Amino acid sequence: MATSSDDMKLTFRKFRDGDHEQRDWQSAIFEGDHSHKCPVYVHRTPPCQGSCPAGEDIRGWLQIVRGIEKPTADMSWQEYAFRRATDANPFPSVMGRVCPAPCESGCNRNEVEDFVGINSVEQFIGDTALTEGYRYDLPPALSGKRVAIIGGGPGGMSAAYHLRRKGHASTIFDDHEELGGMMMYGIPEYRVPRPMLRGEMDRILSLGDIEVRLNTRVGKDVSVEAIEKEFDAVVWAVGCQTGRNLPVPGGDAPNCIAGVRFLSAFNTGRLKVLPTDKIVCVGGGDTSIDVVSVARRLGKIEADNPVDNPEDAIHGYVAHDSATAAVRTGADVTLTSLFTKEKMTATEHEVQDALREGVKILDGVIPIEVVLNDKGRAIGLKMAQCQFEGNAPKPVEGTEFVLEANLIITAIGQGGDLTGLEFMDNGRGFIDSDKFYQVPGKSGHFVIGDIIRPHLLTTAIGHGRIAADSIDYFLHQQEPIKRPRVDVHHFNLLNKLQETGLEPEAYSGEQLRGTSDARFAVHNFEDRSAQEIISHEKLFKGHFPYVARNLREEHGPSADEVIGHFEERMRSLTEEKAVEEAKRCMSCGMCFECDNCVIYCPQTAVFRVNKKQSATGRYVDTDYNKCIGCHICAEVCPTGYIDMAMGD
């Protein structure tokens, strides 16, 4: 229950200061405005789903966790939530940990007090599924078509998953020793526990008829011509595994390396400790945070070998054994960013974790030059204060200073490695795509993920889902259909009615004046979810009291504890806390059975549907013989599910 001090934080008001008009309350309640408009129940997409690159039905699985939408009798709500979540994204455990959560930024609950912890509930769903051993339903029979997927990262694995669920077999080609792409080789294990990642990938492979060919690079170990001859379609999901050099004089020094190389060396076990004590990372995004956090955990060798250059371990020329690695102290790690901390693209809590772990962050600065010694090696990075002229960053004259550095790591963007695949290169190191993720001018070739434009892991997962649709049309020799404006998974009322045994009866074709009593129609319901995202202005936010977010338990190390600390930083919510957090969802655009419309209808026109006929989205109905169009039900609907739209 909200306290009085909490209530003071809420500012929802019906009237402004100074309003004093006396109203005839009897006519306002009992007469209404006589608009002759009666309630229509309108399903819209909430902004969390609209901003999810993977296209998840977020509101749907939150409704299941909180107990509003019920599973069938033979299934637990935990498994039902898992199935709803993985309709779009087969990696709930991983993405619940590492996705920067644009869904939470878009959450309408931000207009009340704080966003719903969508990531934390998703992690609970994913972890529970792995613990309980939930599997996918048996996929449909094979179509006889086979698709080559070049790259086994999040996009490639997503494409294989969605293609198999459509009846198509696939073969994944990857030039690493394991699948996973950037999830495996780019993100450290304390953020993505490898048992969780491997568990979710194994669950995809368990669908069957997904072959894997590792340590195989297309364009080198196998030709594109051989791929085209063997397969009916090709998906390019090669990702961006090369980093950009620092675009300043001296930026090509041997000890200036890319962040993706650094993280790959760490995640493959080549890099166990740093033979240097002064590290500067240029960035500001999530990759740069991973770099500096890893560097703080590794520490430096106290008595280093002067013949070891810091980049040699990263490039794989030197291996440090665990005995040597044990004798180490904290390295001096600095992150620089063009932008101020509040404008850095890295996830805010990751930035705060890095600061707590002893990383120094210099924000609002720009590199000017790498300072070299007489051997051509970097010994420092010349910086200046940064100002923007339009979108172009410029150094402020007279503010120059030098950071000492034995190792400079750049995390300022990534590019593709299309060696042997030059015919796919659009001239910028990427592959072009149309809106259906087809490669223009190359029939049967599709492309997804960072190689189109570097973005989020969850974006690549969403690409895999949409590309699977396009490939399905191609394999059936059909033109792909226009994608919906809001291109995500949506709640489907007809599917829900069918699942609960309430599907409409067959329609015989006769013409009737009205259908409100007919069983062949779902009346006074409109589905606008593929066209509209509901904003907070349509909600009755005054319904929601102040409820603090349920936070996951974090046990990140301090600066004194960070060396060698590779335990997972963020523990999953308990079941109780996951349910509590899901209950904070305002169910934007879908009824969540609060009874406001029933309670406040002065004409008793709005009533609950008989329990035997009730389903999610069909909880209330309207007696149009009683309704006078007073609008009260729409005014007090917290979720914006009611429009006054039926009638003259």
XYZ file of C-alpha atoms in Angstrom:
648
model
C 0.000 0.000 0.000
C 1.373 3.400 -0.903
C 2.333 5.674 1.970
C 1.264 9.305 2.145
C 4.771 10.417 1.173
C 4.630 8.095 -1.828
C 1.251 9.507 -2.826
C 2.793 12.967 -2.881
C 5.075 11.790 -5.696
C 2.075 11.221 -7.979
C 0.714 14.250 -9.786
C -2.408 13.051 -11.614
C -5.082 15.714 -11.387
C -8.483 16.138 -12.966
C -8.667 19.927 -12.429
C -6.245 22.824 -12.377
C -5.741 25.263 -9.491
C -8.504 27.841 -9.581
C -11.157 25.611 -11.153
C -14.343 26.182 -9.152
C -17.240 25.618 -11.530
C -20.232 24.046 -9.801
C -21.525 21.087 -11.791
C -24.872 19.336 -11.707
C -23.524 16.017 -10.477
C -26.868 14.269 -10.861
C -27.120 14.985 -14.575
C -23.404 14.293 -15.030
C -23.804 10.821 -13.559
C -27.295 9.783 -14.524
C -27.746 11.584 -17.813
C -24.232 11.588 -19.247
C -23.439 13.494 -22.419
C -25.816 11.501 -24.602
C -23.176 11.053 -27.268
C -24.925 7.860 -28.405
C -21.448 6.294 -28.450
C -21.121 3.040 -26.561
C -18.021 1.091 -25.468
C -15.865 -0.760 -27.959
C -12.975 -2.814 -26.617
C -9.886 -1.871 -28.610
C -6.629 -3.809 -28.466
C -3.491 -1.733 -29.045
C 0.222 -2.459 -28.700
C 1.993 -1.165 -25.582
C 5.176 0.861 -26.116
C 7.338 -1.812 -24.472
C 6.481 -4.219 -27.288
C 6.637 -1.506 -29.909
C 10.234 -0.741 -28.908
C 11.389 -4.380 -28.556
C 13.778 -5.176 -31.429
C 13.081 -8.906 -31.000
C 9.325 -8.274 -31.269
C 8.310 -9.988 -28.025
C 4.745 -10.003 -26.681
C 6.012 -8.475 -23.434
C 2.654 -7.474 -22.023
C 1.413 -10.991 -22.787
C 4.004 -12.844 -20.725
C 3.786 -10.270 -17.938
C 0.022 -10.933 -17.827
C 0.749 -14.642 -17.512
C 3.291 -14.179 -14.705
C 0.914 -11.967 -12.750
C -1.939 -14.470 -13.136
C -4.316 -12.534 -15.409
C -3.988 -14.748 -18.475
C -4.344 -18.403 -17.547
C -2.718 -21.411 -19.198
C -4.543 -24.551 -20.167
C -5.116 -27.035 -17.357
C -2.191 -29.276 -18.322
C 0.473 -26.554 -18.135
C 2.014 -24.466 -15.355
C 1.973 -20.695 -15.678
C 5.782 -20.741 -15.644
C 5.898 -22.907 -18.764
C 3.092 -20.926 -20.382
C 5.054 -17.697 -19.849
C 8.158 -19.347 -21.307
C 6.255 -20.393 -24.423
C 4.800 -16.916 -24.916
C 8.192 -15.248 -24.453
C 9.984 -17.615 -26.835
C 7.443 -17.207 -29.615
C 9.674 -14.320 -30.662
C 12.948 -14.720 -28.775
C 14.519 -18.100 -27.933
C 17.031 -16.474 -25.521
C 15.040 -15.148 -22.532
C 17.708 -16.076 -19.976
C 20.511 -14.364 -21.902
C 18.559 -11.310 -23.052
C 17.042 -10.877 -19.606
C 20.593 -10.270 -18.437
C 22.284 -8.253 -21.177
C 19.679 -6.521 -23.326
C 19.907 -2.746 -22.707
C 16.109 -2.853 -22.578
C 14.676 -0.197 -24.887
C 11.349 -1.679 -23.742
C 11.942 -0.260 -20.267
C 12.793 3.171 -21.658
C 9.476 3.173 -23.525
C 7.414 1.773 -20.635
C 4.360 3.918 -19.825
C 4.903 3.205 -16.134
C 7.713 5.787 -16.322
C 4.893 8.357 -16.298
C 3.799 7.065 -12.876
C 7.026 6.456 -10.982
C 9.426 3.978 -12.599
C 9.482 1.474 -15.439
C 8.483 -2.151 -15.014
C 11.568 -4.379 -14.587
C 10.898 -6.247 -17.818
C 14.436 -7.615 -18.068
C 14.332 -9.019 -14.561
C 11.057 -10.883 -15.151
C 12.365 -12.168 -18.486
C 15.487 -13.491 -16.755
C 13.254 -15.267 -14.226
C 11.254 -16.872 -17.052
C 14.407 -17.955 -18.884
C 16.216 -19.286 -15.815
C 13.125 -21.170 -14.650
C 12.761 -22.764 -18.086
C 16.342 -24.041 -17.962
C 16.011 -25.283 -14.385
C 12.753 -27.089 -15.151
C 13.950 -28.401 -18.514
C 11.131 -26.940 -20.597
C 11.344 -27.900 -24.272
C 9.647 -26.640 -27.394
C 6.729 -28.414 -29.004
C 7.613 -30.859 -31.753
C 8.112 -28.867 -34.958
C 6.097 -29.554 -38.102
C 7.127 -32.083 -40.739
C 10.027 -31.089 -42.936
C 9.311 -29.222 -46.149
C 12.210 -30.817 -48.001
C 13.953 -27.434 -48.260
C 17.265 -26.665 -46.559
C 18.733 -23.261 -45.708
C 22.393 -22.374 -45.153
C 22.935 -19.978 -42.250
C 26.353 -18.333 -42.292
C 27.079 -17.385 -38.693
C 25.956 -18.986 -35.442
C 25.440 -15.877 -33.349
C 22.125 -14.557 -32.009
C 20.780 -13.731 -35.486
C 21.794 -17.033 -37.062
C 20.477 -19.093 -34.151
C 17.214 -17.139 -34.208
C 16.831 -17.756 -37.938
C 17.458 -21.501 -37.488
C 14.884 -21.616 -34.679
C 12.134 -19.810 -36.571
C 12.822 -21.668 -39.824
C 12.544 -25.059 -38.106
C 9.235 -24.031 -36.575
C 8.050 -23.363 -40.132
C 9.180 -26.805 -41.287
C 12.513 -25.945 -42.878
C 15.829 -27.616 -42.059
C 19.039 -25.603 -41.870
C 22.794 -25.908 -41.568
C 24.725 -23.353 -39.524
C 28.282 -22.560 -40.651
C 30.494 -20.844 -38.084
C 34.237 -20.200 -38.046
C 34.539 -20.532 -34.245
C 34.857 -23.589 -32.035
C 31.428 -22.919 -30.499
C 28.181 -21.315 -31.518
C 27.003 -18.098 -29.903
C 28.761 -15.313 -31.770
C 29.057 -12.154 -29.693
C 27.043 -13.766 -26.892
C 29.875 -16.288 -26.513
C 32.927 -14.334 -27.630
C 32.004 -10.714 -26.977
C 30.252 -10.615 -23.606
C 32.110 -11.769 -20.473
C 30.787 -14.735 -18.515
C 29.982 -12.735 -15.397
C 27.286 -11.078 -17.514
C 26.247 -14.148 -19.546
C 26.843 -17.402 -17.643
C 27.891 -19.927 -20.256
C 25.714 -22.768 -18.901
C 22.660 -20.549 -19.489
C 23.777 -19.595 -22.996
C 24.638 -23.166 -23.972
C 21.360 -24.386 -22.483
C 19.309 -22.029 -24.624
C 21.300 -22.872 -27.758
C 21.010 -26.617 -27.083
C 17.250 -26.219 -26.725
C 17.105 -24.732 -30.225
C 19.243 -27.533 -31.658
C 17.025 -30.111 -29.929
C 14.270 -29.208 -32.397
C 16.212 -31.413 -34.795
C 17.291 -31.022 -38.415
C 19.569 -28.100 -37.556
C 23.046 -29.195 -38.579
C 26.133 -27.371 -37.286
C 29.475 -27.090 -39.073
C 32.022 -25.379 -36.815
C 35.517 -24.114 -37.622
C 34.277 -23.550 -41.159
C 34.568 -20.189 -42.872
C 32.447 -19.705 -45.963
C 34.536 -18.063 -48.652
C 37.671 -19.842 -47.440
C 36.983 -23.416 -46.284
C 33.916 -23.801 -48.472
C 32.995 -21.752 -51.516
C 29.844 -19.715 -51.924
C 29.175 -21.621 -55.154
C 29.164 -24.908 -53.229
C 26.756 -23.410 -50.679
C 24.391 -22.215 -53.408
C 24.460 -25.630 -55.052
C 23.705 -27.526 -51.826
C 21.046 -25.252 -50.301
C 17.767 -23.678 -51.349
C 18.460 -20.331 -49.640
C 21.305 -18.618 -47.795
C 21.177 -16.383 -44.708
C 24.197 -14.172 -44.080
C 24.487 -13.639 -40.321
C 28.225 -13.048 -40.144
C 28.112 -10.179 -37.665
C 30.762 -7.506 -37.205
C 33.885 -8.930 -35.636
C 36.406 -6.235 -36.523
C 36.794 -2.962 -34.662
C 37.573 0.468 -36.026
C 41.018 1.959 -35.546
C 41.304 5.227 -33.702
C 41.004 7.851 -36.500
C 43.845 10.072 -35.253
C 47.589 10.270 -35.970
C 49.308 7.254 -34.421
C 46.048 5.294 -34.171
C 47.597 2.340 -35.971
C 50.274 1.758 -33.292
C 50.751 -1.943 -32.454
C 49.433 -1.494 -28.922
C 46.261 0.230 -30.133
C 43.754 -2.601 -30.514
C 40.034 -3.075 -31.054
C 37.704 -3.820 -28.160
C 36.185 -6.833 -29.913
C 39.672 -8.404 -30.207
C 40.317 -7.754 -26.528
C 37.029 -9.339 -25.439
C 37.477 -12.308 -27.771
C 40.930 -12.976 -26.299
C 39.459 -12.905 -22.809
C 36.420 -15.038 -23.589
C 38.473 -17.719 -25.358
C 40.817 -17.968 -22.381
C 43.916 -16.578 -24.122
C 43.968 -13.459 -21.982
C 44.163 -14.181 -18.242
C 46.071 -11.154 -17.029
C 47.396 -7.882 -18.439
C 51.153 -7.248 -18.719
C 50.580 -3.497 -18.361
C 49.332 -1.082 -15.756
C 47.906 1.855 -17.733
C 44.958 1.119 -20.019
C 42.805 3.638 -21.829
C 39.612 2.625 -23.625
C 37.978 5.048 -26.054
C 34.257 4.474 -26.356
C 31.147 5.111 -24.317
C 28.905 2.221 -25.397
C 28.241 -1.179 -23.887
C 31.279 -2.796 -25.528
C 33.602 -0.241 -23.938
C 32.047 -0.918 -20.518
C 32.714 -4.635 -20.968
C 36.312 -3.853 -21.942
C 37.102 -1.704 -18.905
C 35.256 -4.007 -16.511
C 37.221 -7.014 -17.769
C 40.470 -5.059 -17.568
C 39.798 -4.184 -13.929
C 39.046 -7.826 -13.138
C 42.168 -9.116 -14.859
C 44.537 -6.716 -13.205
C 48.210 -6.495 -14.158
C 51.166 -8.751 -13.521
C 53.203 -7.296 -10.662
C 56.553 -8.402 -12.092
C 55.989 -8.429 -15.823
C 58.228 -9.890 -18.464
C 59.717 -7.003 -20.463
C 59.589 -9.029 -23.683
C 55.833 -9.422 -23.429
C 53.915 -6.696 -25.197
C 50.352 -6.233 -23.902
C 48.817 -6.773 -27.335
C 50.620 -10.105 -27.824
C 48.352 -11.940 -25.397
C 45.324 -10.417 -27.061
C 46.456 -11.460 -30.527
C 47.189 -14.951 -29.236
C 51.002 -14.879 -29.318
C 51.489 -15.230 -25.537
C 49.580 -17.276 -22.956
C 49.767 -16.521 -19.232
C 49.341 -19.452 -16.917
C 47.185 -19.302 -13.801
C 50.174 -19.304 -11.443
C 51.521 -16.120 -12.986
C 48.072 -14.605 -13.120
C 47.665 -15.037 -9.379
C 50.432 -12.482 -8.725
C 48.713 -9.319 -9.846
C 47.413 -5.972 -8.725
C 44.806 -3.612 -10.079
C 45.469 -1.928 -13.388
C 44.838 1.781 -13.897
C 41.858 1.722 -16.302
C 40.332 4.832 -17.864
C 37.322 5.101 -20.176
C 36.976 8.186 -22.341
C 33.809 9.305 -24.093
C 32.846 12.104 -26.453
C 29.586 12.424 -24.572
C 28.804 13.293 -20.978
C 27.920 10.354 -18.705
C 24.190 10.940 -18.964
C 24.381 10.840 -22.777
C 26.657 7.818 -23.125
C 24.972 4.988 -25.011
C 26.048 2.366 -22.461
C 23.370 1.071 -20.109
C 23.256 3.321 -17.052
C 23.601 0.612 -14.418
C 26.614 -0.827 -16.275
C 28.271 2.605 -16.148
C 27.613 2.822 -12.418
C 29.000 -0.689 -11.906
C 32.191 0.268 -13.755
C 32.648 3.357 -11.586
C 32.165 1.308 -8.424
C 34.734 -1.190 -9.671
C 37.375 1.514 -9.946
C 37.176 2.537 -13.595
C 37.897 6.215 -14.192
C 35.543 7.812 -16.701
C 36.536 10.991 -18.524
C 33.464 12.247 -20.341
C 33.046 15.036 -22.834
C 36.560 14.570 -24.239
C 37.921 13.740 -27.681
C 41.159 11.982 -28.695
C 43.482 14.085 -30.846
C 46.645 12.046 -31.249
C 48.331 8.867 -30.027
C 51.650 9.788 -28.425
C 54.388 7.395 -29.649
C 57.846 6.561 -28.356
C 60.925 6.140 -30.557
C 59.878 2.523 -31.295
C 56.493 3.569 -32.641
C 54.584 2.260 -29.640
C 51.832 4.202 -27.874
C 52.831 5.702 -24.537
C 49.938 8.122 -24.194
C 46.780 9.537 -25.709
C 46.458 13.256 -26.297
C 42.939 14.455 -25.499
C 40.953 17.695 -25.435
C 37.580 18.857 -24.236
C 34.881 18.100 -26.818
C 32.223 20.350 -28.262
C 29.693 19.499 -30.959
C 29.086 21.543 -34.078
C 25.876 19.987 -35.259
C 26.585 16.277 -34.978
C 30.346 16.668 -35.504
C 32.583 16.499 -32.411
C 35.379 19.080 -32.325
C 38.246 19.629 -29.850
C 38.197 22.810 -27.797
C 41.419 24.674 -28.465
C 43.634 25.186 -25.432
C 42.202 22.276 -23.406
C 44.670 19.590 -24.506
C 46.133 17.078 -22.058
C 47.824 13.677 -22.266
C 46.753 10.395 -20.641
C 49.560 7.935 -20.056
C 48.764 4.581 -21.683
C 50.615 1.349 -22.396
C 47.556 -0.145 -24.079
C 44.854 1.786 -25.950
C 41.629 -0.068 -26.725
C 39.093 1.335 -29.163
C 35.384 0.594 -28.894
C 34.093 3.218 -31.314
C 32.301 0.998 -33.784
C 32.582 -2.338 -35.516
C 32.765 -3.555 -39.082
C 32.368 -6.774 -40.980
C 35.129 -9.055 -42.179
C 34.096 -9.978 -45.713
C 37.403 -11.495 -46.775
C 36.593 -14.026 -49.471
C 33.089 -12.550 -49.726
C 33.992 -9.302 -51.426
C 31.146 -9.679 -53.916
C 28.735 -9.164 -50.967
C 30.459 -5.966 -49.773
C 28.466 -2.786 -50.366
C 31.678 -0.761 -50.335
C 31.425 0.135 -46.658
C 32.219 -3.256 -45.177
C 28.550 -4.211 -44.798
C 25.902 -6.080 -46.804
C 22.855 -4.317 -48.216
C 19.338 -5.475 -47.372
C 15.816 -4.622 -48.450
C 12.879 -4.351 -46.040
C 12.351 -8.130 -46.178
C 16.044 -8.795 -45.387
C 16.694 -9.980 -48.923
C 20.043 -9.095 -50.506
C 19.169 -6.879 -53.485
C 20.001 -8.496 -56.805
C 20.858 -11.882 -55.269
C 17.860 -14.173 -55.378
C 17.729 -16.608 -52.468
C 20.234 -14.652 -50.385
C 19.104 -12.993 -47.147
C 21.056 -10.979 -44.585
C 20.484 -10.202 -40.895
C 22.198 -8.710 -37.874
C 25.144 -6.373 -37.427
C 26.481 -6.888 -40.950
C 23.548 -4.731 -42.127
C 24.128 -2.111 -39.417
C 25.698 -2.753 -35.997
C 23.073 -2.620 -33.277
C 21.886 -4.800 -30.380
C 21.984 -8.575 -29.928
C 18.215 -8.512 -29.588
C 17.983 -6.634 -32.918
C 19.751 -9.514 -34.658
C 17.305 -11.926 -32.989
C 14.411 -9.898 -34.381
C 15.984 -9.892 -37.837
C 16.154 -13.695 -37.702
C 12.435 -13.883 -36.961
C 11.414 -11.620 -39.837
C 13.903 -13.131 -42.286
C 12.475 -16.586 -41.537
C 9.089 -15.305 -42.745
C 10.660 -13.915 -45.919
C 12.553 -17.158 -46.562
C 9.369 -19.156 -46.035
C 7.648 -17.119 -48.747
C 10.667 -17.534 -51.028
C 10.790 -21.297 -50.561
C 7.094 -21.482 -51.401
C 7.734 -19.306 -54.472
C 5.526 -16.534 -53.130
C 6.069 -12.808 -52.853
C 6.507 -11.640 -49.233
C 3.561 -9.702 -47.908
C 3.763 -6.189 -46.517
C 4.962 -6.184 -42.923
C 2.632 -4.568 -40.339
C 3.396 -1.051 -39.166
C 3.949 -2.359 -35.635
C 5.965 -5.447 -36.543
C 5.987 -7.454 -33.319
C 4.172 -10.426 -31.810
C 0.697 -9.481 -30.631
C -1.982 -11.007 -28.454
C -4.500 -12.718 -30.728
C -8.029 -12.910 -29.336
C -9.206 -15.567 -31.788
C -6.267 -17.796 -30.837
C -7.085 -17.299 -27.171
C -10.750 -18.156 -27.704
C -9.734 -21.258 -29.622
C -7.291 -22.273 -26.864
C -10.050 -21.986 -24.233
C -12.729 -23.731 -26.303
C -14.660 -20.506 -26.976
C -13.945 -20.037 -30.669
C -16.813 -18.550 -32.708
C -19.274 -20.885 -34.356
C -19.381 -21.286 -38.138
C -21.173 -18.485 -40.006
C -23.866 -19.711 -42.409
C -23.886 -16.493 -44.445
C -27.321 -15.126 -43.624
C -27.759 -11.354 -43.332
C -28.696 -10.081 -39.877
C -29.426 -6.635 -38.491
C -27.204 -7.170 -35.446
C -24.714 -9.690 -34.214
C -24.502 -8.908 -30.503
C -26.259 -12.164 -29.605
C -24.781 -14.230 -32.428
C -22.162 -16.858 -31.612
C -20.404 -16.630 -34.967
C -19.018 -13.142 -34.324
C -16.764 -11.472 -31.751
C -18.684 -8.251 -31.357
C -17.638 -4.784 -30.098
C -13.950 -5.680 -30.332
C -11.385 -4.054 -32.595
C -7.762 -5.095 -32.998
C -5.542 -2.127 -33.848
C -2.374 -3.666 -32.428
C -0.661 -3.915 -35.826
C -1.211 -0.186 -36.460
C -1.232 1.643 -33.112
C 0.988 1.946 -30.062
C -0.911 3.237 -27.061
C 0.532 6.258 -25.281
C 0.202 7.076 -21.616
C -2.309 9.860 -22.391
C -4.983 7.232 -23.098
C -4.512 5.563 -19.700
C -6.235 6.464 -16.438
C -2.954 6.716 -14.554
C -4.653 7.819 -11.349
C -5.630 4.183 -10.838
C -2.044 3.202 -10.100
C -0.522 3.835 -6.661
C 3.180 4.395 -6.129
C 4.877 0.970 -6.142
C 8.659 0.761 -6.029
C 10.368 -1.474 -8.569
C 11.517 -4.890 -7.364
C 15.249 -4.860 -8.004
C 17.400 -7.862 -8.726
C 20.011 -8.607 -6.098
C 23.393 -7.359 -7.277
C 26.688 -8.318 -5.733
C 29.102 -6.452 -7.924
C 32.568 -5.962 -6.465
C 34.080 -2.754 -5.188
C 37.346 -1.375 -6.540
C 39.228 -3.280 -3.811
C 37.436 -6.573 -4.541
C 37.283 -6.518 -8.330
C 40.510 -8.355 -9.235
C 39.678 -11.944 -10.102
C 35.947 -11.399 -9.417
C 34.214 -13.250 -12.248
C 31.019 -14.282 -10.463
C 27.712 -13.250 -11.985
C 26.809 -9.779 -10.809
C 23.015 -9.993 -11.021
C 20.888 -12.721 -9.432
C 17.434 -13.593 -10.719
C 14.312 -12.438 -8.912
C 12.596 -14.981 -6.721
C 9.240 -16.246 -7.971
C 7.445 -14.061 -5.440
C 9.314 -10.938 -6.517
C 8.876 -11.754 -10.226
C 5.103 -11.964 -9.734
C 5.096 -8.711 -7.755
C 7.076 -6.967 -10.469
C 4.799 -8.279 -13.215
C 1.841 -6.845 -11.287
C 3.328 -3.373 -11.769
C 2.607 -3.691 -15.510
C -0.236 -1.343 -16.440
C -1.355 -3.680 -19.260
C -1.487 -0.780 -21.712
C -4.013 -1.497 -24.461
C -5.504 -4.678 -22.951
C -8.029 -5.309 -20.150
C -6.470 -6.520 -16.915
C -9.768 -7.204 -15.157
C -9.757 -4.370 -12.605
C -13.609 -4.009 -12.592
C -13.492 -0.194 -12.761
C -15.862 -0.040 -15.730
C -18.340 -2.364 -13.987
C -18.164 -0.523 -10.666
C -18.466 3.008 -12.027
C -21.093 2.493 -14.755
C -24.124 4.456 -13.428
C -26.516 2.580 -15.724
C -25.235 -0.910 -14.808
C -24.780 -1.334 -18.571
C -21.289 -2.781 -18.284
C -21.173 -6.254 -16.785
C -18.775 -9.141 -16.315
C -18.987 -11.927 -18.853
C -20.082 -15.274 -17.463
C -16.969 -17.102 -16.238
C -17.606 -19.988 -18.620
C -17.536 -17.551 -21.547
C -14.733 -15.338 -20.240
C -11.191 -15.127 -21.632
C -8.381 -12.597 -21.698
C -9.735 -9.576 -23.566
C -13.334 -10.773 -23.076
C -13.793 -10.058 -19.375
C -16.583 -7.452 -19.670
C -19.440 -6.744 -22.036
C -22.051 -3.999 -22.498
C -25.843 -4.044 -22.503
C -26.553 -1.529 -25.244
C -30.190 -1.207 -24.203
C -28.952 0.425 -20.980
C -25.879 2.333 -22.203
C -26.453 6.097 -22.631
C -22.948 6.972 -23.830
C -21.819 8.745 -20.662
C -18.147 7.863 -21.259
C -17.476 7.076 -17.592
C -16.290 3.527 -18.308
C -13.729 4.861 -20.799
C -12.624 7.596 -18.400
C -11.872 5.164 -15.577
C -10.313 2.398 -17.688
C -6.687 2.270 -16.471
C -5.391 0.499 -19.572
C -7.042 2.540 -22.328
C -8.868 -0.572 -23.573
C -12.265 1.165 -23.964
C -13.143 3.568 -26.783
C -16.555 5.224 -27.060
C -17.005 4.304 -30.693
C -20.119 2.201 -31.309
C -23.253 4.024 -32.340
C -24.235 7.222 -34.122
